[in-house]
CSV table of C-alpha atoms in Angstrom, one decimal:
chain,number,residue,atom,x,y,z
A,119,MET,CA,-7.2,83.7,7.8
A,120,SER,CA,-10.3,82.1,10.1
A,121,LYS,CA,-12.0,81.2,6.1
A,122,PHE,CA,-8.5,79.7,4.8
A,123,LEU,CA,-8.3,77.8,7.6
A,124,ASN,CA,-12.0,76.7,7.1
A,125,GLY,CA,-11.1,75.7,3.4
A,126,LEU,CA,-8.0,73.7,4.9
A,127,ARG,CA,-9.9,71.8,7.3
A,128,ASN,CA,-12.5,70.9,4.2
A,129,CYS,CA,-10.1,70.3,1.8
A,130,PHE,CA,-8.0,67.8,4.1
A,131,VAL,CA,-11.6,66.0,4.7
A,132,ILE,CA,-12.0,65.8,1.8
A,133,VAL,CA,-8.6,64.4,1.0
A,134,ILE,CA,-8.9,62.1,3.8
A,135,LEU,CA,-12.1,60.8,2.4
A,136,ILE,CA,-11.3,60.4,-1.1
A,137,ALA,CA,-8.5,58.1,0.9
A,138,PHE,CA,-10.4,56.2,2.5
A,139,TYR,CA,-13.1,55.6,0.0
A,140,THR,CA,-10.3,54.1,-2.3
A,141,ALA,CA,-8.9,51.9,0.7
A,142,MET,CA,-12.1,50.9,0.3
A,143,ILE,CA,-12.3,50.0,-3.4
A,144,THR,CA,-9.3,48.4,-3.2
A,145,GLY,CA,-9.9,45.9,-0.5
A,146,ALA,CA,-13.3,46.0,-2.1
A,147,THR,CA,-12.4,44.8,-5.7
A,148,GLN,CA,-9.1,42.4,-4.5
A,149,GLU,CA,-11.6,40.3,-2.3
A,150,VAL,CA,-14.3,40.7,-5.2
A,151,ARG,CA,-11.2,39.6,-7.4
A,152,SER,CA,-10.1,36.8,-4.8
A,153,LYS,CA,-13.6,35.5,-4.7
A,154,ARG,CA,-13.8,35.1,-8.7
A,155,ILE,CA,-10.7,33.3,-9.0
A,156,ASN,CA,-12.2,30.7,-6.3
A,157,ARG,CA,-15.0,30.6,-8.0
A,158,GLN,CA,-13.3,29.9,-10.8
A,159,PHE,CA,-11.0,27.5,-9.2
A,160,ASP,CA,-14.2,25.8,-7.8
A,161,GLU,CA,-15.9,25.1,-11.5
A,162,ILE,CA,-12.7,24.0,-13.0
A,163,LYS,CA,-12.5,21.3,-10.7
A,164,GLU,CA,-15.8,20.4,-10.9
A,165,SER,CA,-15.2,19.7,-14.9
A,166,VAL,CA,-12.4,17.9,-14.4
A,167,ASP,CA,-14.9,15.9,-11.8
A,168,MET,CA,-17.6,15.3,-14.7
A,169,LEU,CA,-15.2,14.7,-17.4
A,170,ALA,CA,-13.8,12.0,-14.7
A,171,LEU,CA,-16.5,10.7,-13.9
A,172,ALA,CA,-18.3,10.5,-17.8
A,173,SER,CA,-15.0,8.7,-18.1
A,174,ILE,CA,-14.7,6.3,-15.5
A,175,ILE,CA,-18.6,5.3,-16.5
A,176,ASN,CA,-17.6,4.7,-20.5
A,177,ALA,CA,-14.5,2.8,-19.1
A,178,GLU,CA,-16.1,0.1,-16.8
A,179,CYS,CA,-19.1,-0.5,-18.3
A,180,LEU,CA,-18.3,-0.1,-22.2
A,181,THR,CA,-21.2,-2.7,-23.0
A,182,CYS,CA,-23.6,-2.3,-19.9
A,183,THR,CA,-27.0,-1.4,-19.5
A,184,SER,CA,-27.7,2.6,-18.5
A,185,ALA,CA,-28.8,1.5,-15.1
A,186,GLU,CA,-25.2,-0.1,-14.7
A,187,LYS,CA,-23.7,3.1,-15.5
A,188,TYR,CA,-25.8,5.0,-13.2
A,189,ALA,CA,-24.6,2.3,-10.8
A,190,VAL,CA,-21.1,2.6,-11.3
A,191,GLY,CA,-21.2,6.5,-11.3
A,192,SER,CA,-22.7,5.9,-7.7
A,193,VAL,CA,-20.6,4.3,-6.9
A,194,VAL,CA,-17.7,6.7,-7.4
A,195,ILE,CA,-19.8,10.1,-6.1
A,196,ASN,CA,-20.6,8.0,-2.8
A,197,ARG,CA,-17.1,7.0,-2.3
A,198,ALA,CA,-15.7,11.0,-2.9
A,199,GLU,CA,-18.7,12.3,-0.7
A,200,TYR,CA,-18.0,9.5,2.3
A,201,LYS,CA,-14.5,10.2,2.4
A,202,LYS,CA,-14.5,13.9,1.4
A,203,LYS,CA,-11.9,13.5,-1.8
A,204,THR,CA,-12.6,14.6,-5.4
A,205,VAL,CA,-14.4,12.4,-8.4
A,206,LEU,CA,-10.2,12.3,-9.9
A,207,GLU,CA,-9.1,11.0,-6.5
A,208,ILE,CA,-11.5,8.5,-6.3
A,209,ILE,CA,-11.0,7.0,-9.5
A,210,GLN,CA,-7.0,7.0,-8.9
A,211,GLU,CA,-7.3,4.9,-6.0
A,212,PRO,CA,-5.2,1.8,-6.5
A,213,ASN,CA,-6.7,-1.6,-7.5
A,214,GLN,CA,-10.1,0.5,-7.3
A,215,PHE,CA,-11.1,1.3,-10.8
A,216,LYS,CA,-9.5,-0.8,-14.1
A,217,GLY,CA,-11.1,1.4,-16.6
A,218,TYR,CA,-8.6,4.1,-15.4
A,219,GLU,CA,-6.1,2.6,-17.1
A,220,ALA,CA,-8.1,1.5,-19.8
A,221,ASN,CA,-8.0,2.2,-23.4
A,222,GLN,CA,-11.7,3.3,-22.9
A,223,TYR,CA,-11.1,5.9,-20.3
A,224,PHE,CA,-12.7,8.7,-22.5
A,225,ALA,CA,-16.0,10.6,-22.5
A,226,ASP,CA,-18.5,9.6,-24.8
A,227,SER,CA,-22.6,11.8,-25.4
A,228,LEU,CA,-24.0,9.0,-23.0
A,229,SER,CA,-21.7,8.8,-20.4
A,230,ILE,CA,-21.4,12.9,-19.9
A,231,LYS,CA,-25.3,13.1,-19.7
A,232,ILE,CA,-25.5,10.0,-17.2
A,233,ALA,CA,-22.6,12.1,-15.6
A,234,ALA,CA,-24.7,15.2,-15.7
A,235,ASP,CA,-27.5,13.3,-14.3
A,236,LEU,CA,-25.8,11.6,-11.3
A,237,LYS,CA,-24.4,15.4,-9.7
A,238,GLU,CA,-27.6,16.6,-10.2
A,239,GLY,CA,-29.2,13.7,-8.1
A,240,ILE,CA,-31.2,12.0,-11.0
A,241,GLY,CA,-30.7,8.2,-11.0
A,242,ARG,CA,-28.3,8.3,-8.1
A,243,ASP,CA,-28.3,5.2,-5.8
A,244,SER,CA,-26.6,6.6,-2.4
A,245,SER,CA,-26.4,3.4,-0.8
A,246,LEU,CA,-24.2,1.9,-3.3
A,247,PHE,CA,-20.7,2.0,-2.6
A,248,TYR,CA,-19.6,-1.5,-4.9
A,249,PHE,CA,-20.8,-3.0,-8.2
A,250,PHE,CA,-20.1,-5.5,-10.4
A,251,SER,CA,-21.8,-6.7,-13.0
A,252,LYS,CA,-23.0,-10.4,-13.2
A,253,GLU,CA,-21.7,-11.3,-16.1
A,254,SER,CA,-18.0,-10.1,-15.5
A,255,SER,CA,-17.8,-11.0,-12.2
A,256,PRO,CA,-14.4,-12.6,-10.4
A,257,CYS,CA,-14.4,-15.6,-8.8
A,258,TRP,CA,-13.3,-14.3,-5.2
A,259,SER,CA,-17.0,-12.2,-5.6
A,260,ASP,CA,-19.1,-15.7,-4.6
A,261,ASN,CA,-18.5,-15.2,-0.8
A,262,LEU,CA,-19.8,-11.3,-1.0
A,263,LYS,CA,-22.4,-10.9,0.7
A,264,ILE,CA,-25.6,-9.5,-1.2
A,265,ILE,CA,-27.0,-6.9,0.5
A,266,VAL,CA,-29.4,-5.3,-1.7
A,267,ASN,CA,-31.0,-8.4,-3.9
A,268,LYS,CA,-30.8,-7.0,-7.5
A,269,ASP,CA,-29.9,-8.0,-10.9
A,270,PHE,CA,-26.6,-5.3,-10.5
A,271,TYR,CA,-26.3,-4.3,-6.6
A,272,HIS,CA,-23.9,-6.6,-4.7
C-alpha cells in the first residue's frame, strides 16, 4: 500500500507541476503577445508620423531649399515633443499648417529622406518652433521679433 500511495503522490506532484508550468507558459505567451501587439502598434504609429512629417515638409516647402525643408520638419517635431502629441496631431491643429489641406500633401523621396534624418536628429534644430520663408511672409509677420538671425529662422 505504501508503494501505491508514494506512486500516487508522485503522480499528483507531476500533475501539479505540469499545471503550474502550463499556467506559466500561457501567462508568458499572453505577455509576449501583448508586448508584440504593443510594439506593432508603436511601429504603425511611427510610420504614420513619418509619412505625415514627410508629407507636410513637401506641402509646406514645395519650392524651398533643403535647409528650409529641414527647418519646417524641425518645427513640427519640436512642437510634437513639447506638447507631447504625435506629429499628425500637430499638423492637424487648426490654422497651423496650410499645407495639410493642400494638393501637395504627399511624400516624395526628398521629403521622406529629410523626415528620416530629422527623426534620427540629423539636421534638426531643437530651438525652432516657428518658420516662414521671407519670400512668402504674410504682412502680419513684419511685427515679429527675430530671435535668431538667419535666412529662414524667425
